């Protein structure tokens, strides 16, 4: 998937390299998640994130960018301060691959190397598709959770979702056409399975394997005392998980002489 997205971005850039208001960038930072295994802390970073984008600046205030972002999120009940949550003993790691189309609005007149303003705060909103695949480690072995149907689903849930990115940031003109960008943005995907947890404990007799039963209710892994009574709450009963990326980005704006005359 990464090779495919890179090819699209490079092709996109090659056709527009001479345009006076195009911009390319590369970023890195952290990823966070809120859901059934982290219900209260929206800034609990659990993994890294990286992105590459190409952007069309329509004018000093409005732009649209096509972005590929990779992020890693994870959580474990064993680290919770709540004894009941620790007893549940669920955990997951997920690698997110997101392709987004995002609109940006600058609060100040800003084109790198052209505008008098060296910086501007901005907001953004867009639409994205995200691929995800939660995994967990049990007795030293990593398992893909989706095919195990740990909540007794009639079929595995989808491994992709539509997501709504929104956030804020600030841009700073370092020198010439070079920009330093810092931003933080949340995503609202139409899934509650980023962490493989959503509703209630299933009847273990209806699960498709011994490992599915073990990972559906690992509460007794160490104590032998299991809490997963069928029909009782397993997740937080919210309809969606959320995830977040916070990054620093270096970008370059292609500015021609014509652009200077137009400003």
PDB file of C-alpha atoms in Angstrom:
ATOM      1  CA  UNK A   1       0.000   0.000   0.000  1.00  0.00           C
ATOM      2  CA  UNK A   2       2.834   2.410   0.868  1.00  0.00           C
ATOM      3  CA  UNK A   3       4.472   1.892  -2.547  1.00  0.00           C
ATOM      4  CA  UNK A   4       1.138   2.563  -4.260  1.00  0.00           C
ATOM      5  CA  UNK A   5       0.515   5.790  -2.339  1.00  0.00           C
ATOM      6  CA  UNK A   6       4.092   6.983  -2.923  1.00  0.00           C
ATOM      7  CA  UNK A   7       3.713   6.393  -6.655  1.00  0.00           C
ATOM      8  CA  UNK A   8       0.510   8.464  -6.695  1.00  0.00           C
ATOM      9  CA  UNK A   9       2.129  11.341  -4.824  1.00  0.00           C
ATOM     10  CA  UNK A  10       5.239  11.348  -7.023  1.00  0.00           C
ATOM     11  CA  UNK A  11       3.122  11.330 -10.174  1.00  0.00           C
ATOM     12  CA  UNK A  12       0.979  14.142  -8.773  1.00  0.00           C
ATOM     13  CA  UNK A  13       4.093  16.177  -8.030  1.00  0.00           C
ATOM     14  CA  UNK A  14       5.719  15.580 -11.439  1.00  0.00           C
ATOM     15  CA  UNK A  15       2.753  17.047 -13.309  1.00  0.00           C
ATOM     16  CA  UNK A  16       2.645  20.178 -11.150  1.00  0.00           C
ATOM     17  CA  UNK A  17       6.235  20.856 -10.170  1.00  0.00           C
ATOM     18  CA  UNK A  18       6.326  24.149 -12.064  1.00  0.00           C
ATOM     19  CA  UNK A  19       3.049  25.463 -10.641  1.00  0.00           C
ATOM     20  CA  UNK A  20       3.585  28.528  -8.477  1.00  0.00           C
ATOM     21  CA  UNK A  21       1.331  27.471  -5.596  1.00  0.00           C
ATOM     22  CA  UNK A  22       2.107  23.799  -5.047  1.00  0.00           C
ATOM     23  CA  UNK A  23       3.751  22.452  -1.915  1.00  0.00           C
ATOM     24  CA  UNK A  24       5.229  19.117  -0.792  1.00  0.00           C
ATOM     25  CA  UNK A  25       6.066  18.014   2.738  1.00  0.00           C
ATOM     26  CA  UNK A  26       7.338  15.256   5.000  1.00  0.00           C
ATOM     27  CA  UNK A  27       6.350  14.956   8.653  1.00  0.00           C
ATOM     28  CA  UNK A  28       6.793  12.892  11.782  1.00  0.00           C
ATOM     29  CA  UNK A  29       5.455  12.753  15.322  1.00  0.00           C
ATOM     30  CA  UNK A  30       3.192  10.726  17.561  1.00  0.00           C
ATOM     31  CA  UNK A  31      -0.134   8.903  17.462  1.00  0.00           C
ATOM     32  CA  UNK A  32      -2.783   8.536  20.163  1.00  0.00           C
ATOM     33  CA  UNK A  33      -6.061   6.692  20.527  1.00  0.00           C
ATOM     34  CA  UNK A  34      -9.254   6.891  22.560  1.00  0.00           C
ATOM     35  CA  UNK A  35     -11.597   3.952  22.829  1.00  0.00           C
ATOM     36  CA  UNK A  36     -12.505   0.955  24.930  1.00  0.00           C
ATOM     37  CA  UNK A  37      -8.982   0.609  26.401  1.00  0.00           C
ATOM     38  CA  UNK A  38      -8.410   4.352  26.902  1.00  0.00           C
ATOM     39  CA  UNK A  39     -11.640   6.114  27.755  1.00  0.00           C
ATOM     40  CA  UNK A  40     -10.447   9.326  29.424  1.00  0.00           C
ATOM     41  CA  UNK A  41      -7.084  10.595  28.149  1.00  0.00           C
ATOM     42  CA  UNK A  42      -7.215  12.188  24.655  1.00  0.00           C
ATOM     43  CA  UNK A  43      -3.478  12.973  24.719  1.00  0.00           C
ATOM     44  CA  UNK A  44      -2.151   9.537  25.689  1.00  0.00           C
ATOM     45  CA  UNK A  45       0.401   8.936  22.937  1.00  0.00           C
ATOM     46  CA  UNK A  46       1.141   5.277  22.327  1.00  0.00           C
ATOM     47  CA  UNK A  47       3.113   5.160  19.079  1.00  0.00           C
ATOM     48  CA  UNK A  48       4.774   7.059  16.276  1.00  0.00           C
ATOM     49  CA  UNK A  49       3.395   8.662  13.119  1.00  0.00           C
ATOM     50  CA  UNK A  50       4.800   9.798   9.785  1.00  0.00           C
ATOM     51  CA  UNK A  51       3.315  11.420   6.702  1.00  0.00           C
ATOM     52  CA  UNK A  52       3.972  12.697   3.198  1.00  0.00           C
ATOM     53  CA  UNK A  53       1.760  15.189   1.369  1.00  0.00           C
ATOM     54  CA  UNK A  54       1.264  17.271  -1.742  1.00  0.00           C
ATOM     55  CA  UNK A  55      -0.747  20.489  -1.406  1.00  0.00           C
ATOM     56  CA  UNK A  56      -2.434  22.976  -3.716  1.00  0.00           C
ATOM     57  CA  UNK A  57      -2.449  26.516  -2.284  1.00  0.00           C
ATOM     58  CA  UNK A  58      -5.365  28.241  -4.037  1.00  0.00           C
ATOM     59  CA  UNK A  59      -4.593  31.593  -2.424  1.00  0.00           C
ATOM     60  CA  UNK A  60      -2.891  32.850   0.763  1.00  0.00           C
ATOM     61  CA  UNK A  61      -5.782  31.554   2.889  1.00  0.00           C
ATOM     62  CA  UNK A  62      -7.168  28.356   1.325  1.00  0.00           C
ATOM     63  CA  UNK A  63      -5.478  25.104   0.313  1.00  0.00           C
ATOM     64  CA  UNK A  64      -6.170  21.402  -0.179  1.00  0.00           C
ATOM     65  CA  UNK A  65      -3.748  18.564   0.437  1.00  0.00           C
ATOM     66  CA  UNK A  66      -3.547  14.875  -0.343  1.00  0.00           C
ATOM     67  CA  UNK A  67      -1.752  13.065   2.483  1.00  0.00           C
ATOM     68  CA  UNK A  68      -0.605   9.568   3.324  1.00  0.00           C
ATOM     69  CA  UNK A  69      -0.111   9.007   7.074  1.00  0.00           C
ATOM     70  CA  UNK A  70       1.139   5.949   8.920  1.00  0.00           C
ATOM     71  CA  UNK A  71       0.569   5.654  12.656  1.00  0.00           C
ATOM     72  CA  UNK A  72       0.915   3.052  15.398  1.00  0.00           C
ATOM     73  CA  UNK A  73      -1.439   2.928  18.395  1.00  0.00           C
ATOM     74  CA  UNK A  74      -1.702   0.544  21.330  1.00  0.00           C
ATOM     75  CA  UNK A  75      -3.142   0.142  24.815  1.00  0.00           C
ATOM     76  CA  UNK A  76      -3.130  -2.429  27.612  1.00  0.00           C
ATOM     77  CA  UNK A  77      -5.413  -2.861  30.604  1.00  0.00           C
ATOM     78  CA  UNK A  78      -2.403  -4.042  32.621  1.00  0.00           C
ATOM     79  CA  UNK A  79      -1.127  -0.437  32.797  1.00  0.00           C
ATOM     80  CA  UNK A  80      -4.399   1.010  34.144  1.00  0.00           C
ATOM     81  CA  UNK A  81      -4.728   2.472  37.637  1.00  0.00           C
ATOM     82  CA  UNK A  82      -8.213   0.947  37.928  1.00  0.00           C
ATOM     83  CA  UNK A  83      -8.145  -2.585  39.439  1.00  0.00           C
ATOM     84  CA  UNK A  84     -11.283  -3.676  37.563  1.00  0.00           C
ATOM     85  CA  UNK A  85      -9.765  -2.605  34.267  1.00  0.00           C
ATOM     86  CA  UNK A  86      -6.519  -4.439  35.077  1.00  0.00           C
ATOM     87  CA  UNK A  87      -8.564  -7.559  35.779  1.00  0.00           C
ATOM     88  CA  UNK A  88     -10.152  -7.372  32.312  1.00  0.00           C
ATOM     89  CA  UNK A  89      -6.590  -7.700  30.929  1.00  0.00           C
ATOM     90  CA  UNK A  90      -7.295  -6.786  27.283  1.00  0.00           C
ATOM     91  CA  UNK A  91      -4.569  -5.318  25.053  1.00  0.00           C
ATOM     92  CA  UNK A  92      -3.937  -4.468  21.407  1.00  0.00           C
ATOM     93  CA  UNK A  93      -1.551  -2.887  18.938  1.00  0.00           C
ATOM     94  CA  UNK A  94      -2.761  -1.441  15.637  1.00  0.00           C
ATOM     95  CA  UNK A  95      -0.961  -0.041  12.599  1.00  0.00           C
ATOM     96  CA  UNK A  96      -2.984   2.613  10.782  1.00  0.00           C
ATOM     97  CA  UNK A  97      -2.584   3.513   7.109  1.00  0.00           C
ATOM     98  CA  UNK A  98      -4.547   6.638   6.232  1.00  0.00           C
ATOM     99  CA  UNK A  99      -5.082   8.456   2.929  1.00  0.00           C
ATOM    100  CA  UNK A 100      -6.780  11.830   3.385  1.00  0.00           C
ATOM    101  CA  UNK A 101      -7.982  14.802   1.358  1.00  0.00           C
ATOM    102  CA  UNK A 102      -7.977  17.824   3.646  1.00  0.00           C
ATOM    103  CA  UNK A 103      -8.920  21.484   3.271  1.00  0.00           C
ATOM    104  CA  UNK A 104      -6.910  24.080   5.215  1.00  0.00           C
ATOM    105  CA  UNK A 105      -7.790  27.659   6.183  1.00  0.00           C
ATOM    106  CA  UNK A 106      -5.033  30.096   7.195  1.00  0.00           C
ATOM    107  CA  UNK A 107      -6.032  32.878   9.585  1.00  0.00           C
ATOM    108  CA  UNK A 108      -3.387  35.188   8.107  1.00  0.00           C
ATOM    109  CA  UNK A 109      -2.196  36.010   4.599  1.00  0.00           C
ATOM    110  CA  UNK A 110       0.545  33.418   4.101  1.00  0.00           C
ATOM    111  CA  UNK A 111       2.628  32.189   1.174  1.00  0.00           C
ATOM    112  CA  UNK A 112       6.164  31.088   2.063  1.00  0.00           C
ATOM    113  CA  UNK A 113       8.788  33.531   0.850  1.00  0.00           C
ATOM    114  CA  UNK A 114       6.175  35.939  -0.558  1.00  0.00           C
ATOM    115  CA  UNK A 115       3.805  37.189   2.153  1.00  0.00           C
ATOM    116  CA  UNK A 116       4.944  39.680   4.782  1.00  0.00           C
ATOM    117  CA  UNK A 117       3.647  37.332   7.495  1.00  0.00           C
ATOM    118  CA  UNK A 118       6.247  34.795   8.619  1.00  0.00           C
ATOM    119  CA  UNK A 119       3.678  32.604  10.356  1.00  0.00           C
ATOM    120  CA  UNK A 120      -0.023  31.798  10.557  1.00  0.00           C
ATOM    121  CA  UNK A 121      -2.291  29.609  12.660  1.00  0.00           C
ATOM    122  CA  UNK A 122      -4.629  27.389  10.640  1.00  0.00           C
ATOM    123  CA  UNK A 123      -7.493  24.909  10.964  1.00  0.00           C
ATOM    124  CA  UNK A 124      -8.340  21.920   8.791  1.00  0.00           C
ATOM    125  CA  UNK A 125     -11.153  19.522   7.979  1.00  0.00           C
ATOM    126  CA  UNK A 126     -11.365  16.671   5.492  1.00  0.00           C
ATOM    127  CA  UNK A 127     -12.234  13.091   4.661  1.00  0.00           C
ATOM    128  CA  UNK A 128     -10.024  10.001   4.794  1.00  0.00           C
ATOM    129  CA  UNK A 129      -9.924   6.258   4.479  1.00  0.00           C
ATOM    130  CA  UNK A 130      -7.973   4.291   7.091  1.00  0.00           C
ATOM    131  CA  UNK A 131      -6.853   0.660   7.070  1.00  0.00           C
ATOM    132  CA  UNK A 132      -6.392  -1.032  10.437  1.00  0.00           C
ATOM    133  CA  UNK A 133      -5.567  -4.497  11.799  1.00  0.00           C
ATOM    134  CA  UNK A 134      -5.528  -4.897  15.599  1.00  0.00           C
ATOM    135  CA  UNK A 135      -3.195  -7.543  17.013  1.00  0.00           C
ATOM    136  CA  UNK A 136      -2.449  -8.908  20.479  1.00  0.00           C
ATOM    137  CA  UNK A 137       0.289 -11.007  22.037  1.00  0.00           C
ATOM    138  CA  UNK A 138      -0.740 -14.116  23.970  1.00  0.00           C
ATOM    139  CA  UNK A 139       1.843 -16.359  25.626  1.00  0.00           C
ATOM    140  CA  UNK A 140       4.601 -14.818  23.503  1.00  0.00           C
ATOM    141  CA  UNK A 141       2.848 -15.154  20.123  1.00  0.00           C
ATOM    142  CA  UNK A 142       1.270 -12.313  18.146  1.00  0.00           C
ATOM    143  CA  UNK A 143      -2.222 -12.903  16.728  1.00  0.00           C
ATOM    144  CA  UNK A 144      -4.372 -10.950  14.289  1.00  0.00           C
ATOM    145  CA  UNK A 145      -7.578 -10.294  16.241  1.00  0.00           C
ATOM    146  CA  UNK A 146      -9.990  -9.536  13.389  1.00  0.00           C
ATOM    147  CA  UNK A 147     -10.323 -13.104  12.001  1.00  0.00           C
ATOM    148  CA  UNK A 148     -10.757 -14.529  15.519  1.00  0.00           C
ATOM    149  CA  UNK A 149     -14.139 -12.728  15.926  1.00  0.00           C
ATOM    150  CA  UNK A 150     -13.512 -12.345  19.661  1.00  0.00           C
ATOM    151  CA  UNK A 151     -16.955 -10.837  20.353  1.00  0.00           C
ATOM    152  CA  UNK A 152     -18.827 -13.553  18.478  1.00  0.00           C
ATOM    153  CA  UNK A 153     -19.421 -11.475  15.329  1.00  0.00           C
ATOM    154  CA  UNK A 154     -21.218 -13.297  12.511  1.00  0.00           C
ATOM    155  CA  UNK A 155     -18.309 -12.345  10.237  1.00  0.00           C
ATOM    156  CA  UNK A 156     -15.038 -10.428  10.666  1.00  0.00           C
ATOM    157  CA  UNK A 157     -15.512  -6.666  10.841  1.00  0.00           C
ATOM    158  CA  UNK A 158     -14.104  -4.584   7.931  1.00  0.00           C
ATOM    159  CA  UNK A 159     -10.400  -3.735   8.002  1.00  0.00           C
ATOM    160  CA  UNK A 160     -10.960  -0.219   6.639  1.00  0.00           C
ATOM    161  CA  UNK A 161     -13.176   2.715   7.551  1.00  0.00           C
ATOM    162  CA  UNK A 162     -14.112   6.195   6.409  1.00  0.00           C
ATOM    163  CA  UNK A 163     -12.678   8.796   8.776  1.00  0.00           C
ATOM    164  CA  UNK A 164     -13.171  12.530   9.341  1.00  0.00           C
ATOM    165  CA  UNK A 165      -9.898  14.377  10.124  1.00  0.00           C
ATOM    166  CA  UNK A 166     -10.064  17.769  11.864  1.00  0.00           C
ATOM    167  CA  UNK A 167      -7.470  19.812  13.687  1.00  0.00           C
ATOM    168  CA  UNK A 168      -5.389  22.939  14.232  1.00  0.00           C
ATOM    169  CA  UNK A 169      -1.816  23.973  13.634  1.00  0.00           C
ATOM    170  CA  UNK A 170       0.682  26.717  12.972  1.00  0.00           C
ATOM    171  CA  UNK A 171       2.969  27.347   9.982  1.00  0.00           C
ATOM    172  CA  UNK A 172       6.252  29.240  10.102  1.00  0.00           C
ATOM    173  CA  UNK A 173       8.367  30.383   7.159  1.00  0.00           C
ATOM    174  CA  UNK A 174      11.896  29.235   8.065  1.00  0.00           C
ATOM    175  CA  UNK A 175      13.601  30.757   5.043  1.00  0.00           C
ATOM    176  CA  UNK A 176      12.749  31.247   1.386  1.00  0.00           C
ATOM    177  CA  UNK A 177      10.233  28.609   0.344  1.00  0.00           C
ATOM    178  CA  UNK A 178      10.794  26.346   3.362  1.00  0.00           C
ATOM    179  CA  UNK A 179       8.101  25.944   6.034  1.00  0.00           C
ATOM    180  CA  UNK A 180       7.984  24.391   9.490  1.00  0.00           C
ATOM    181  CA  UNK A 181       4.489  23.182  10.396  1.00  0.00           C
ATOM    182  CA  UNK A 182       3.186  21.880  13.722  1.00  0.00           C
ATOM    183  CA  UNK A 183      -0.308  20.432  13.905  1.00  0.00           C
ATOM    184  CA  UNK A 184      -2.535  18.198  15.982  1.00  0.00           C
ATOM    185  CA  UNK A 185      -5.627  16.523  14.575  1.00  0.00           C
ATOM    186  CA  UNK A 186      -8.237  14.007  15.632  1.00  0.00           C
ATOM    187  CA  UNK A 187      -9.937  11.445  13.425  1.00  0.00           C
ATOM    188  CA  UNK A 188     -13.463  10.160  13.769  1.00  0.00           C
ATOM    189  CA  UNK A 189     -13.650   6.796  11.953  1.00  0.00           C
ATOM    190  CA  UNK A 190     -16.916   4.927  11.388  1.00  0.00           C
ATOM    191  CA  UNK A 191     -15.718   1.899  13.356  1.00  0.00           C
ATOM    192  CA  UNK A 192     -15.483   0.802  16.986  1.00  0.00           C
ATOM    193  CA  UNK A 193     -12.942  -1.940  16.276  1.00  0.00           C
ATOM    194  CA  UNK A 194      -9.575  -0.187  16.127  1.00  0.00           C
ATOM    195  CA  UNK A 195      -8.902  -2.037  19.397  1.00  0.00           C
ATOM    196  CA  UNK A 196     -10.999  -5.170  18.610  1.00  0.00           C
ATOM    197  CA  UNK A 197     -13.324  -4.250  21.499  1.00  0.00           C
ATOM    198  CA  UNK A 198     -16.849  -2.915  21.122  1.00  0.00           C
ATOM    199  CA  UNK A 199     -19.737  -4.485  23.016  1.00  0.00           C
ATOM    200  CA  UNK A 200     -20.276  -7.515  25.246  1.00  0.00           C
ATOM    201  CA  UNK A 201     -18.632 -10.835  26.023  1.00  0.00           C
ATOM    202  CA  UNK A 202     -19.841 -13.654  23.744  1.00  0.00           C
ATOM    203  CA  UNK A 203     -20.685 -17.225  24.628  1.00  0.00           C
ATOM    204  CA  UNK A 204     -17.209 -18.827  24.489  1.00  0.00           C
ATOM    205  CA  UNK A 205     -18.699 -22.049  23.162  1.00  0.00           C
ATOM    206  CA  UNK A 206     -19.626 -20.207  19.953  1.00  0.00           C
ATOM    207  CA  UNK A 207     -16.121 -18.860  19.264  1.00  0.00           C
ATOM    208  CA  UNK A 208     -14.180 -20.494  16.460  1.00  0.00           C
ATOM    209  CA  UNK A 209     -10.985 -21.577  18.252  1.00  0.00           C
ATOM    210  CA  UNK A 210      -9.225 -21.964  21.584  1.00  0.00           C
ATOM    211  CA  UNK A 211      -7.090 -18.888  20.916  1.00  0.00           C
ATOM    212  CA  UNK A 212     -10.225 -16.869  20.119  1.00  0.00           C
ATOM    213  CA  UNK A 213     -11.637 -17.855  23.508  1.00  0.00           C
ATOM    214  CA  UNK A 214      -8.369 -16.984  25.241  1.00  0.00           C
ATOM    215  CA  UNK A 215      -8.151 -13.532  23.663  1.00  0.00           C
ATOM    216  CA  UNK A 216     -11.850 -12.806  24.030  1.00  0.00           C
ATOM    217  CA  UNK A 217     -11.506 -13.052  27.802  1.00  0.00           C
ATOM    218  CA  UNK A 218      -7.872 -13.071  28.986  1.00  0.00           C
ATOM    219  CA  UNK A 219      -8.864 -11.988  32.500  1.00  0.00           C
ATOM    220  CA  UNK A 220      -7.887 -15.350  33.980  1.00  0.00           C
ATOM    221  CA  UNK A 221      -4.580 -15.699  32.143  1.00  0.00           C
ATOM    222  CA  UNK A 222      -2.627 -15.361  35.373  1.00  0.00           C
ATOM    223  CA  UNK A 223      -5.202 -15.925  38.126  1.00  0.00           C
ATOM    224  CA  UNK A 224      -7.480 -18.558  36.596  1.00  0.00           C
ATOM    225  CA  UNK A 225     -10.499 -16.420  37.557  1.00  0.00           C
ATOM    226  CA  UNK A 226     -12.467 -15.241  34.506  1.00  0.00           C
ATOM    227  CA  UNK A 227     -14.890 -12.294  34.440  1.00  0.00           C
ATOM    228  CA  UNK A 228     -16.277 -12.575  30.908  1.00  0.00           C
ATOM    229  CA  UNK A 229     -19.833 -13.706  31.596  1.00  0.00           C
ATOM    230  CA  UNK A 230     -21.686 -13.883  28.239  1.00  0.00           C
ATOM    231  CA  UNK A 231     -23.727 -10.733  27.620  1.00  0.00           C
ATOM    232  CA  UNK A 232     -21.876  -8.556  30.142  1.00  0.00           C
ATOM    233  CA  UNK A 233     -20.032  -5.416  29.153  1.00  0.00           C
ATOM    234  CA  UNK A 234     -16.667  -5.896  27.449  1.00  0.00           C
ATOM    235  CA  UNK A 235     -16.176  -2.436  25.899  1.00  0.00           C
ATOM    236  CA  UNK A 236     -17.197   1.096  26.830  1.00  0.00           C
ATOM    237  CA  UNK A 237     -20.445   0.943  24.787  1.00  0.00           C
ATOM    238  CA  UNK A 238     -19.515   4.017  22.706  1.00  0.00           C
ATOM    239  CA  UNK A 239     -20.217   3.657  19.001  1.00  0.00           C
ATOM    240  CA  UNK A 240     -16.797   4.774  17.690  1.00  0.00           C
ATOM    241  CA  UNK A 241     -13.124   4.800  18.551  1.00  0.00           C
ATOM    242  CA  UNK A 242     -11.030   7.871  17.721  1.00  0.00           C
ATOM    243  CA  UNK A 243      -7.363   8.372  16.910  1.00  0.00           C
ATOM    244  CA  UNK A 244      -5.070  11.376  16.719  1.00  0.00           C
ATOM    245  CA  UNK A 245      -1.850  12.430  14.983  1.00  0.00           C
ATOM    246  CA  UNK A 246       0.436  15.223  16.211  1.00  0.00           C
ATOM    247  CA  UNK A 247       3.342  16.044  13.915  1.00  0.00           C
ATOM    248  CA  UNK A 248       6.081  18.427  12.925  1.00  0.00           C
ATOM    249  CA  UNK A 249       6.415  18.822   9.159  1.00  0.00           C
ATOM    250  CA  UNK A 250       9.009  20.324   6.853  1.00  0.00           C
ATOM    251  CA  UNK A 251       7.565  21.493   3.538  1.00  0.00           C
ATOM    252  CA  UNK A 252       8.695  23.296   0.406  1.00  0.00           C
ATOM    253  CA  UNK A 253       6.501  25.676  -1.612  1.00  0.00           C
ATOM    254  CA  UNK A 254       7.167  26.037  -5.333  1.00  0.00           C
ATOM    255  CA  UNK A 255       7.010  29.798  -5.941  1.00  0.00           C
ATOM    256  CA  UNK A 256       7.674  31.320  -9.378  1.00  0.00           C
ATOM    257  CA  UNK A 257       8.521  34.899 -10.250  1.00  0.00           C
ATOM    258  CA  UNK A 258       4.936  35.390 -11.443  1.00  0.00           C
ATOM    259  CA  UNK A 259       3.730  34.706  -7.921  1.00  0.00           C
ATOM    260  CA  UNK A 260       5.759  37.646  -6.597  1.00  0.00           C
ATOM    261  CA  UNK A 261       4.161  40.040  -9.094  1.00  0.00           C
ATOM    262  CA  UNK A 262       0.682  38.789  -8.190  1.00  0.00           C
ATOM    263  CA  UNK A 263       1.136  39.486  -4.519  1.00  0.00           C
TER     264      UNK A 263
END
